[in-house]
Amino acid sequence: MEICSFYSTPYYCIVNVRRDVSGNCLISNLANFPILKERRLCSGLDVYRVKKIRKRRFCIIAAVKGFDSVDSGLLSESYNSDMVDGKVSTQDVTGRGKSGPKVMIPSLPCETKGDSVAVVESCLWEWKPKLNVHYEKSGCQNVNSAPILFLPGFGVGSFHYEKQLKDLGRDYRIWALDFIGQGKSLPCEDPTSQSKRLDESEGDGNNVFWGFGAEAEPWAKELVYSVDLWRDQVLYFIEEVIKEPVYIVGNSLGGYVALYFAAYYPQLVKGVTLLNATPFWGFLPNPVRSPRLSRLFPWSGTFPLPANIRKLTELVWQKISAPESIAEVLKQVYADHTTKVDKVFSSILEVTEHPAAAASFASIMFAPRGQLSFKEALTGCRMNNVPVCLIYGKEDPWVMPIWGLQVKRQFPEAPYYQISPAGHCPHDEVPEIVNFLLRGWIKNIESDSSVALPLLDSQESVEYGVVKDLEFVHQGMKKTVKVQFYGSMTSQ
């Protein structure tokens, strides 16, 4: 179903109507309505009763407040909305409604045009023996500004936040982290002895898969690239490098880790922003949470890799690390195919050529789940009053809008911005909008809400939501993107 767009009242939804429900009709009007069974269309306290009579559908408008007349043509639109547990649904607004005048927002700074751009530094931090963590930082001169830590998605690293480092680094202190086992945070030595060559006929020392040996080195005996390892990595990074509570922004897997970390250590988190966060991670049971069940799986991502896993990894890795496979994935996750992804593509390809990359991939895929589910982590953040902001690309083929709306339902006071068109990586595809929203949300938190949330100009907007067209200059041309804000009075 698609949605009917109404702007005369704050919000609308469609719900099933019990057959014994009847209302007092104050105003009657008949209109064609493409719904297969009796339903109710609600707007605040107003009620629109819809019923099916034989093969024709009619809408009887009743208890309409504040209307002198009703355009029945509006009711011929279609809907994209849900009703869960008797609560009002949020919806995408398309159809005939207008989102008002366009809102001009700043473009990204352009170095070639002489704009001021934050200097990005590439750094290494030795966390554990043989495990150096790579990260990038900017804005160190902004000593009194809010600190922000960016966590990457699966298969990428800090390079995916270049547009945030250069832009937001002009106002804030920014760090972007590579998770251990990804990006440039791969081990500097082979975690196993006598690793296997990709091509045994080559004797020059190249094309070797680290981690494919018969025995783990002492420093790698307990190593497994799990969400709990990344939680601990973030903990020590904040304590030893940043040295103060931070705002954490995470995309995809990074969003999961950000929420997971905040649930454990809320005192170190000023707020969490989820960018199309994956709502689950890991396939195998957690040994702490499910000790008996976990014993049924003899291997859970540790080193060395079992022989059958090594063979499987070789086959899978040769396929997914191929340049054409990487290009195809990027094509899937970016809704706007005019977005330049050359740097992202080359950076991902460089990571796949590291000798430890294949075994690290296998360890990640077979690592156990975290001790908290995504939903439990979200509950923990809410109980500890950790501010959460949701920014989701609508055209994401993986983490589709339904996942973001479920988070909004569980955390109704969290501001939720849906961007269209945008895919799985809105921070790279429409960085102008993500940076604009992040700036506004942080100002709102830092000011104890005396500064309004971005795009909102009234309390009614906070409660019921708005839709606005944001315009900016992108790659030398004007671009318009629709952003919908879901208010606190709506849940799905």
Short mmCIF file of C-alpha atoms in Angstrom, two decimals:
data_model
loop_
_atom_site.label_atom_id
_atom_site.label_comp_id
_atom_site.label_asym_id
_atom_site.label_seq_id
_atom_site.Cartn_x
_atom_site.Cartn_y
_atom_site.Cartn_z
CA MET A 1 0.00 0.00 0.00
CA GLU A 2 1.05 3.60 -0.60
CA ILE A 3 0.20 6.48 1.65
CA CYS A 4 -2.35 9.22 1.31
CA SER A 5 -0.89 12.61 2.10
CA PHE A 6 -2.91 14.92 4.37
CA TYR A 7 -1.68 18.20 5.74
CA SER A 8 -4.85 19.67 7.26
CA THR A 9 -4.16 17.89 10.55
CA PRO A 10 -0.96 16.68 12.20
CA TYR A 11 -0.93 12.94 11.49
CA TYR A 12 -2.97 10.10 10.04
CA CYS A 13 -3.09 6.36 10.21
CA ILE A 14 -5.12 3.41 9.03
CA VAL A 15 -6.36 0.82 11.48
CA ASN A 16 -8.67 -2.14 11.30
CA VAL A 17 -12.19 -1.36 12.47
CA ARG A 18 -14.14 -3.93 14.44
CA ARG A 19 -17.43 -4.70 12.79
CA ASP A 20 -19.41 -3.70 15.84
CA VAL A 21 -17.99 -0.18 15.83
CA SER A 22 -20.32 2.59 14.74
CA GLY A 23 -20.05 6.32 15.08
CA ASN A 24 -22.27 9.35 14.98
CA CYS A 25 -21.89 10.96 11.58
CA LEU A 26 -21.62 14.73 11.72
CA ILE A 27 -20.64 15.23 8.11
CA SER A 28 -21.15 12.68 5.39
CA ASN A 29 -19.33 12.35 2.13
CA LEU A 30 -18.82 9.40 -0.19
CA ALA A 31 -15.56 8.72 -1.96
CA ASN A 32 -13.88 5.81 -3.67
CA PHE A 33 -11.33 4.25 -1.36
CA PRO A 34 -8.98 1.44 -2.50
CA ILE A 35 -9.03 -0.69 0.64
CA LEU A 36 -10.21 -4.29 0.67
CA LYS A 37 -11.86 -4.38 4.07
CA GLU A 38 -13.37 -2.11 6.65
CA ARG A 39 -10.82 0.20 8.25
CA ARG A 40 -10.59 3.45 10.09
CA LEU A 41 -8.51 6.45 9.08
CA CYS A 42 -7.56 8.51 12.11
CA SER A 43 -6.21 12.01 12.49
CA GLY A 44 -5.83 12.98 16.12
CA LEU A 45 -9.37 12.69 17.47
CA ASP A 46 -10.96 12.86 14.04
CA VAL A 47 -12.36 9.63 12.64
CA TYR A 48 -12.89 8.58 9.05
CA ARG A 49 -14.86 5.35 8.81
CA VAL A 50 -14.24 3.20 5.75
CA LYS A 51 -16.32 0.18 4.82
CA LYS A 52 -16.69 -2.18 1.93
CA ILE A 53 -20.14 -2.63 0.42
CA ARG A 54 -20.15 -5.49 -2.03
CA LYS A 55 -17.59 -4.63 -4.70
CA ARG A 56 -17.46 -0.91 -4.00
CA ARG A 57 -15.52 0.78 -1.23
CA PHE A 58 -16.89 3.92 0.38
CA CYS A 59 -15.55 6.34 2.93
CA ILE A 60 -17.93 7.98 5.38
CA ILE A 61 -16.23 10.96 6.98
CA ALA A 62 -17.40 11.44 10.53
CA ALA A 63 -16.51 13.60 13.52
CA VAL A 64 -14.36 15.88 11.39
CA LYS A 65 -13.17 18.88 13.37
CA GLY A 66 -11.92 22.08 11.81
CA PHE A 67 -13.11 21.28 8.25
CA ASP A 68 -15.57 23.38 6.27
CA SER A 69 -15.33 21.02 3.36
CA VAL A 70 -13.44 17.89 2.46
CA ASP A 71 -11.91 17.11 -0.90
CA SER A 72 -12.97 13.52 -1.47
CA GLY A 73 -10.33 13.19 -4.15
CA LEU A 74 -7.71 13.09 -1.44
CA LEU A 75 -9.27 9.91 -0.16
CA SER A 76 -8.62 8.19 -3.47
CA GLU A 77 -4.93 8.01 -2.65
CA SER A 78 -3.33 4.84 -1.29
CA TYR A 79 -1.52 4.11 1.94
CA ASN A 80 1.71 2.72 3.32
CA SER A 81 1.12 2.41 7.04
CA ASP A 82 0.70 -0.08 9.83
CA MET A 83 -1.12 -0.56 13.08
CA VAL A 84 0.67 -2.47 15.82
CA ASP A 85 -0.68 -3.15 19.30
CA GLY A 86 -3.44 -0.60 18.86
CA LYS A 87 -1.00 2.29 18.50
CA VAL A 88 -0.99 5.04 15.92
CA SER A 89 1.21 4.37 12.93
CA THR A 90 3.79 6.63 11.44
CA GLN A 91 3.98 6.74 7.69
CA ASP A 92 5.86 7.95 4.68
CA VAL A 93 4.20 10.99 3.25
CA THR A 94 3.95 10.92 -0.51
CA GLY A 95 0.90 11.62 -2.64
CA ARG A 96 -0.45 15.11 -3.16
CA GLY A 97 0.72 16.87 -0.02
CA LYS A 98 3.34 19.58 -0.20
CA SER A 99 6.25 19.74 2.19
CA GLY A 100 6.44 23.53 2.11
CA PRO A 101 9.28 25.77 0.89
CA LYS A 102 12.71 24.27 0.41
CA VAL A 103 15.23 24.61 3.22
CA MET A 104 18.70 25.66 2.11
CA ILE A 105 21.49 23.95 4.05
CA PRO A 106 25.28 24.34 3.81
CA SER A 107 27.21 22.39 1.22
CA LEU A 108 30.39 20.48 2.00
CA PRO A 109 33.53 22.64 2.10
CA CYS A 110 35.47 22.46 -1.16
CA GLU A 111 39.24 22.56 -0.95
CA THR A 112 39.66 23.40 -4.63
CA LYS A 113 37.52 26.52 -4.13
CA GLY A 114 39.56 27.65 -1.17
CA ASP A 115 37.06 26.65 1.52
CA SER A 116 38.37 25.93 4.99
CA VAL A 117 38.61 22.17 5.53
CA ALA A 118 39.57 20.43 8.75
CA VAL A 119 42.95 18.71 8.59
CA VAL A 120 42.65 14.92 8.94
CA GLU A 121 45.41 13.00 10.74
CA SER A 122 45.98 9.25 10.43
CA CYS A 123 47.10 7.64 13.70
CA LEU A 124 47.94 4.29 15.29
CA TRP A 125 47.22 3.32 18.89
CA GLU A 126 48.72 0.17 20.39
CA TRP A 127 45.91 -1.42 22.32
CA LYS A 128 47.23 -4.95 22.78
CA PRO A 129 50.41 -6.77 21.69
CA LYS A 130 50.45 -7.13 17.88
CA LEU A 131 47.08 -5.33 17.66
CA ASN A 132 47.50 -1.72 16.58
CA VAL A 133 44.29 0.25 16.19
CA HIS A 134 44.13 2.66 13.27
CA TYR A 135 42.04 5.80 13.59
CA GLU A 136 41.71 9.22 12.03
CA LYS A 137 41.07 12.49 13.80
CA SER A 138 40.38 16.14 13.05
CA GLY A 139 39.44 19.33 14.86
CA CYS A 140 41.91 18.88 17.73
CA GLN A 141 42.21 22.66 17.98
CA ASN A 142 38.52 22.94 18.96
CA VAL A 143 39.40 22.38 22.62
CA ASN A 144 36.05 23.44 24.10
CA SER A 145 33.86 21.69 21.54
CA ALA A 146 31.93 18.44 21.85
CA PRO A 147 33.90 15.24 21.05
CA ILE A 148 32.39 12.85 18.47
CA LEU A 149 33.47 9.27 17.75
CA PHE A 150 32.44 7.64 14.45
CA LEU A 151 32.22 3.83 14.19
CA PRO A 152 32.24 2.20 10.72
CA GLY A 153 30.13 -0.49 9.13
CA PHE A 154 31.24 -4.02 8.28
CA GLY A 155 34.00 -4.21 5.67
CA VAL A 156 34.97 -0.54 5.80
CA GLY A 157 36.91 1.72 8.16
CA SER A 158 37.56 5.28 9.21
CA PHE A 159 38.03 6.25 5.54
CA HIS A 160 34.25 6.01 5.15
CA TYR A 161 33.86 9.13 7.32
CA GLU A 162 36.18 11.42 5.37
CA LYS A 163 33.32 13.85 4.63
CA GLN A 164 32.49 14.12 8.32
CA LEU A 165 36.14 14.48 9.40
CA LYS A 166 36.76 17.36 6.97
CA ASP A 167 33.46 19.17 7.56
CA LEU A 168 32.43 18.55 11.18
CA GLY A 169 36.08 18.78 12.23
CA ARG A 170 35.82 22.54 11.66
CA ASP A 171 33.46 22.79 14.66
CA TYR A 172 34.04 19.69 16.79
CA ARG A 173 36.75 17.26 17.83
CA ILE A 174 36.30 14.19 15.64
CA TRP A 175 37.65 10.63 15.81
CA ALA A 176 36.87 7.79 13.40
CA LEU A 177 37.90 4.30 14.45
CA ASP A 178 38.79 1.11 12.57
CA PHE A 179 37.49 -1.97 14.38
CA ILE A 180 40.08 -4.63 15.19
CA GLY A 181 40.01 -7.12 12.29
CA GLN A 182 38.80 -4.51 9.79
CA GLY A 183 40.13 -1.51 7.89
CA LYS A 184 43.73 -0.80 8.85
CA SER A 185 43.35 -2.36 12.31
CA LEU A 186 44.42 -5.80 11.11
CA PRO A 187 47.19 -7.59 13.05
CA CYS A 188 50.77 -6.70 12.16
CA GLU A 189 51.86 -10.35 12.39
CA ASP A 190 50.44 -13.75 11.50
CA PRO A 191 48.23 -14.96 14.41
CA THR A 192 49.17 -18.56 13.58
CA SER A 193 52.36 -20.44 12.72
CA GLN A 194 53.05 -21.95 9.29
CA SER A 195 50.20 -20.27 7.45
CA LYS A 196 49.05 -21.58 4.10
CA ARG A 197 49.97 -20.07 0.76
CA LEU A 198 47.13 -19.15 -1.58
CA ASP A 199 49.13 -20.69 -4.39
CA GLU A 200 51.53 -23.35 -3.13
CA SER A 201 53.55 -23.12 -6.37
CA GLU A 202 54.68 -19.59 -5.47
CA GLY A 203 57.70 -19.51 -3.20
CA ASP A 204 58.40 -15.78 -3.03
CA GLY A 205 56.49 -15.25 0.21
CA ASN A 206 53.56 -13.46 -1.40
CA ASN A 207 49.90 -14.49 -1.49
CA VAL A 208 49.87 -15.95 1.99
CA PHE A 209 46.74 -16.22 4.13
CA TRP A 210 47.63 -15.27 7.68
CA GLY A 211 45.66 -17.19 10.28
CA PHE A 212 45.59 -20.39 8.21
CA GLY A 213 48.40 -22.05 10.18
CA ALA A 214 48.14 -25.08 12.42
CA GLU A 215 48.65 -23.39 15.79
CA ALA A 216 47.80 -20.00 17.28
CA GLU A 217 50.59 -17.72 18.46
CA PRO A 218 50.52 -17.00 22.22
CA TRP A 219 49.19 -13.44 21.76
CA ALA A 220 46.31 -14.72 19.56
CA LYS A 221 45.09 -17.73 21.54
CA GLU A 222 41.99 -15.92 22.85
CA LEU A 223 41.55 -13.62 19.85
CA VAL A 224 38.12 -13.57 18.20
CA TYR A 225 36.69 -10.60 16.29
CA SER A 226 33.38 -10.31 18.10
CA VAL A 227 31.07 -7.49 19.13
CA ASP A 228 32.32 -7.90 22.71
CA LEU A 229 35.92 -7.36 21.54
CA TRP A 230 34.85 -4.17 19.71
CA ARG A 231 32.93 -3.00 22.80
CA ASP A 232 36.11 -3.36 24.85
CA GLN A 233 38.14 -1.67 22.10
CA VAL A 234 35.82 1.37 22.17
CA LEU A 235 35.95 1.45 25.97
CA TYR A 236 39.74 1.66 26.14
CA PHE A 237 39.92 4.03 23.18
CA ILE A 238 37.60 6.52 24.92
CA GLU A 239 39.38 6.13 28.25
CA GLU A 240 42.96 6.26 26.96
CA VAL A 241 42.79 8.37 23.80
CA ILE A 242 39.76 10.67 24.00
CA LYS A 243 39.69 10.72 27.82
CA GLU A 244 36.16 12.09 28.23
CA PRO A 245 32.53 11.14 27.43
CA VAL A 246 31.68 11.39 23.74
CA TYR A 247 28.88 11.41 21.22
CA ILE A 248 29.04 8.14 19.27
CA VAL A 249 27.83 7.90 15.67
CA GLY A 250 27.64 4.47 14.04
CA ASN A 251 26.64 3.22 10.61
CA SER A 252 25.37 -0.34 10.08
CA LEU A 253 27.56 -2.59 12.29
CA GLY A 254 29.00 0.56 13.85
CA GLY A 255 25.49 1.55 14.94
CA TYR A 256 25.02 -1.80 16.65
CA VAL A 257 28.35 -1.46 18.48
CA ALA A 258 27.57 2.16 19.45
CA LEU A 259 24.27 1.16 21.04
CA TYR A 260 25.79 -1.97 22.59
CA PHE A 261 28.62 0.05 24.14
CA ALA A 262 26.28 2.78 25.42
CA ALA A 263 24.13 0.19 27.20
CA TYR A 264 27.19 -1.05 29.13
CA TYR A 265 28.92 2.27 29.76
CA PRO A 266 26.30 5.05 29.68
CA GLN A 267 28.54 7.29 31.80
CA LEU A 268 30.98 7.55 28.87
CA VAL A 269 28.34 8.41 26.26
CA LYS A 270 26.79 11.84 25.74
CA GLY A 271 24.51 10.54 23.00
CA VAL A 272 24.22 7.94 20.23
CA THR A 273 23.30 8.53 16.58
CA LEU A 274 22.33 5.48 14.52
CA LEU A 275 22.86 5.64 10.76
CA ASN A 276 20.95 2.67 9.31
CA ALA A 277 22.15 0.53 12.22
CA THR A 278 21.99 -3.21 11.72
CA PRO A 279 19.46 -4.61 14.24
CA PHE A 280 21.32 -7.86 14.90
CA TRP A 281 24.84 -9.25 14.76
CA GLY A 282 26.31 -12.73 15.07
CA PHE A 283 24.88 -16.16 14.32
CA LEU A 284 26.33 -18.41 17.02
CA PRO A 285 25.04 -18.42 20.63
CA ASN A 286 26.87 -16.39 23.25
CA PRO A 287 28.81 -18.67 25.66
CA VAL A 288 27.93 -16.55 28.70
CA ARG A 289 24.26 -16.22 27.89
CA SER A 290 23.73 -19.72 26.48
CA PRO A 291 26.58 -21.93 27.78
CA ARG A 292 24.96 -25.27 26.96
CA LEU A 293 23.91 -24.30 23.48
CA SER A 294 27.29 -22.74 22.66
CA ARG A 295 29.03 -26.05 23.45
CA LEU A 296 27.28 -27.57 20.43
CA PHE A 297 29.46 -25.42 18.17
CA PRO A 298 33.09 -26.57 18.36
CA TRP A 299 34.52 -23.44 16.74
CA SER A 300 33.52 -19.83 17.39
CA GLY A 301 35.93 -17.57 15.55
CA THR A 302 39.17 -18.26 17.44
CA PHE A 303 42.57 -19.07 15.91
CA PRO A 304 43.64 -21.29 14.27
CA LEU A 305 40.84 -21.84 11.78
CA PRO A 306 39.70 -25.50 11.47
CA ALA A 307 40.63 -27.24 8.21
CA ASN A 308 37.07 -27.27 6.83
CA ILE A 309 36.63 -23.57 7.66
CA ARG A 310 39.91 -22.75 5.89
CA LYS A 311 38.71 -24.42 2.70
CA LEU A 312 35.34 -22.67 2.87
CA THR A 313 36.98 -19.32 3.56
CA GLU A 314 39.30 -19.67 0.55
CA LEU A 315 36.35 -20.26 -1.77
CA VAL A 316 34.17 -17.50 -0.36
CA TRP A 317 36.97 -14.97 -0.01
CA GLN A 318 38.12 -15.27 -3.61
CA LYS A 319 34.56 -14.42 -4.66
CA ILE A 320 33.68 -11.56 -2.32
CA SER A 321 37.09 -9.86 -2.46
CA ALA A 322 37.05 -9.63 -6.26
CA PRO A 323 36.87 -6.04 -7.55
CA GLU A 324 33.65 -6.72 -9.47
CA SER A 325 31.98 -8.08 -6.30
CA ILE A 326 32.98 -5.00 -4.30
CA ALA A 327 31.68 -2.74 -7.06
CA GLU A 328 28.37 -4.60 -7.12
CA VAL A 329 27.89 -4.24 -3.36
CA LEU A 330 28.54 -0.49 -3.53
CA LYS A 331 26.03 -0.25 -6.35
CA GLN A 332 23.43 -1.95 -4.14
CA VAL A 333 23.87 0.18 -1.04
CA TYR A 334 24.01 3.61 -2.71
CA ALA A 335 20.62 4.80 -3.94
CA ASP A 336 22.13 7.61 -6.02
CA HIS A 337 24.52 6.00 -8.47
CA THR A 338 26.04 9.38 -9.35
CA THR A 339 27.75 9.40 -5.94
CA LYS A 340 31.50 9.16 -6.37
CA VAL A 341 32.72 6.02 -4.61
CA ASP A 342 36.16 5.69 -6.17
CA LYS A 343 38.00 6.36 -2.89
CA VAL A 344 35.77 4.01 -0.93
CA PHE A 345 36.20 1.30 -3.57
CA SER A 346 40.00 1.57 -3.63
CA SER A 347 40.19 1.65 0.19
CA ILE A 348 38.06 -1.51 0.52
CA LEU A 349 40.14 -3.23 -2.16
CA GLU A 350 43.35 -2.31 -0.33
CA VAL A 351 42.04 -3.89 2.88
CA THR A 352 41.14 -7.15 1.11
CA GLU A 353 44.74 -7.48 -0.10
CA HIS A 354 46.10 -7.62 3.46
CA PRO A 355 47.28 -11.20 4.30
CA ALA A 356 45.20 -11.23 7.52
CA ALA A 357 41.96 -10.12 5.85
CA ALA A 358 40.55 -13.55 4.86
CA ALA A 359 41.00 -15.19 8.28
CA SER A 360 39.68 -12.05 9.99
CA PHE A 361 36.56 -12.27 7.84
CA ALA A 362 36.06 -15.91 8.88
CA SER A 363 36.52 -15.04 12.56
CA ILE A 364 33.94 -12.23 12.31
CA MET A 365 31.40 -14.45 10.57
CA PHE A 366 31.70 -17.24 13.16
CA ALA A 367 32.06 -15.06 16.25
CA PRO A 368 29.32 -15.50 18.87
CA ARG A 369 26.55 -12.99 19.42
CA GLY A 370 26.92 -10.29 22.03
CA GLN A 371 25.59 -10.73 25.54
CA LEU A 372 22.86 -8.15 24.79
CA SER A 373 20.55 -8.10 21.81
CA PHE A 374 19.98 -4.88 19.89
CA LYS A 375 16.59 -4.47 21.54
CA GLU A 376 18.06 -5.04 25.02
CA ALA A 377 20.82 -2.52 24.32
CA LEU A 378 18.21 0.01 23.22
CA THR A 379 16.26 -0.60 26.44
CA GLY A 380 19.45 -0.13 28.45
CA CYS A 381 20.11 3.22 26.79
CA ARG A 382 16.58 4.38 27.47
CA MET A 383 16.72 3.31 31.13
CA ASN A 384 19.98 5.22 31.56
CA ASN A 385 18.67 8.32 29.74
CA VAL A 386 21.21 8.12 26.94
CA PRO A 387 20.00 10.45 24.15
CA VAL A 388 19.49 8.59 20.86
CA CYS A 389 19.00 10.06 17.38
CA LEU A 390 17.94 8.00 14.35
CA ILE A 391 19.01 8.98 10.82
CA TYR A 392 18.08 6.43 8.18
CA GLY A 393 18.29 6.31 4.40
CA LYS A 394 14.92 5.21 3.09
CA GLU A 395 16.17 3.28 0.02
CA ASP A 396 18.49 0.99 2.00
CA PRO A 397 18.11 -2.53 0.51
CA TRP A 398 19.50 -4.17 3.66
CA VAL A 399 18.36 -2.23 6.73
CA MET A 400 15.01 -1.19 5.32
CA PRO A 401 12.82 1.55 6.90
CA ILE A 402 10.86 -1.00 8.92
CA TRP A 403 13.94 -1.55 11.13
CA GLY A 404 14.32 2.14 11.88
CA LEU A 405 10.62 2.45 12.61
CA GLN A 406 10.82 -0.45 15.06
CA VAL A 407 13.57 1.39 16.92
CA LYS A 408 11.37 4.49 16.94
CA ARG A 409 8.52 2.46 18.39
CA GLN A 410 10.67 1.20 21.26
CA PHE A 411 12.25 4.64 21.81
CA PRO A 412 9.40 7.04 20.83
CA GLU A 413 11.11 10.15 22.22
CA ALA A 414 14.17 9.64 19.99
CA PRO A 415 14.13 11.98 16.96
CA TYR A 416 13.90 9.95 13.76
CA TYR A 417 14.87 11.45 10.40
CA GLN A 418 14.22 9.49 7.21
CA ILE A 419 16.12 10.66 4.13
CA SER A 420 15.05 10.00 0.54
CA PRO A 421 16.70 9.24 -1.75
CA ALA A 422 19.46 7.68 0.33
CA GLY A 423 20.66 4.12 0.86
CA HIS A 424 22.59 2.20 3.47
CA CYS A 425 25.36 4.79 3.91
CA PRO A 426 23.63 8.19 4.12
CA HIS A 427 26.71 9.80 5.71
CA ASP A 428 28.66 9.20 2.48
CA GLU A 429 25.81 9.51 -0.01
CA VAL A 430 24.17 12.68 1.39
CA PRO A 431 26.79 13.94 3.87
CA GLU A 432 25.42 17.48 3.66
CA ILE A 433 22.15 16.36 5.26
CA VAL A 434 23.70 14.01 7.82
CA ASN A 435 26.21 16.66 8.91
CA PHE A 436 23.44 19.28 9.12
CA LEU A 437 21.27 16.99 11.27
CA LEU A 438 24.18 15.97 13.51
CA ARG A 439 25.14 19.58 14.14
CA GLY A 440 21.56 20.48 15.03
CA TRP A 441 20.98 17.45 17.24
CA ILE A 442 24.20 18.00 19.21
CA LYS A 443 23.31 21.68 19.70
CA ASN A 444 19.91 20.57 21.00
CA ILE A 445 21.53 18.18 23.52
CA GLU A 446 24.28 20.61 24.57
CA SER A 447 21.74 23.39 25.15
CA ASP A 448 19.38 21.19 27.21
CA SER A 449 16.81 21.53 24.42
CA SER A 450 16.79 25.33 24.44
CA VAL A 451 17.90 25.04 20.80
CA ALA A 452 15.22 23.30 18.72
CA LEU A 453 15.89 20.03 16.94
CA PRO A 454 16.86 20.48 13.28
CA LEU A 455 13.94 21.17 10.90
CA LEU A 456 11.50 21.78 13.77
CA ASP A 457 10.04 25.16 14.60
CA SER A 458 7.18 24.32 16.94
CA GLN A 459 6.14 21.90 19.67
CA GLU A 460 3.50 20.51 17.33
CA SER A 461 6.28 19.48 14.93
CA VAL A 462 8.10 17.70 17.75
CA GLU A 463 4.97 15.72 18.57
CA TYR A 464 3.62 14.95 15.13
CA GLY A 465 6.47 15.35 12.67
CA VAL A 466 7.19 17.28 9.49
CA VAL A 467 8.38 16.71 5.93
CA LYS A 468 10.80 19.14 4.33
CA ASP A 469 12.79 19.40 1.14
CA LEU A 470 16.44 20.23 1.80
CA GLU A 471 18.41 21.89 -0.96
CA PHE A 472 22.19 22.17 -1.23
CA VAL A 473 24.97 22.25 -3.80
CA HIS A 474 26.42 18.80 -4.44
CA GLN A 475 29.26 18.21 -6.89
CA GLY A 476 28.65 21.62 -8.43
CA MET A 477 24.91 21.17 -8.94
CA LYS A 478 21.84 21.95 -6.85
CA LYS A 479 20.32 18.87 -5.27
CA THR A 480 17.06 18.44 -3.37
CA VAL A 481 16.43 15.63 -0.91
CA LYS A 482 13.32 14.96 1.15
CA VAL A 483 13.68 14.51 4.91
CA GLN A 484 10.79 13.33 7.07
CA PHE A 485 10.85 13.76 10.84
CA TYR A 486 8.72 11.39 12.91
CA GLY A 487 7.36 12.96 16.09
CA SER A 488 7.00 11.60 19.61
CA MET A 489 3.22 11.22 19.36
CA THR A 490 3.46 8.61 16.64
CA SER A 491 4.68 5.04 16.89
CA GLN A 492 4.53 2.08 14.57
#
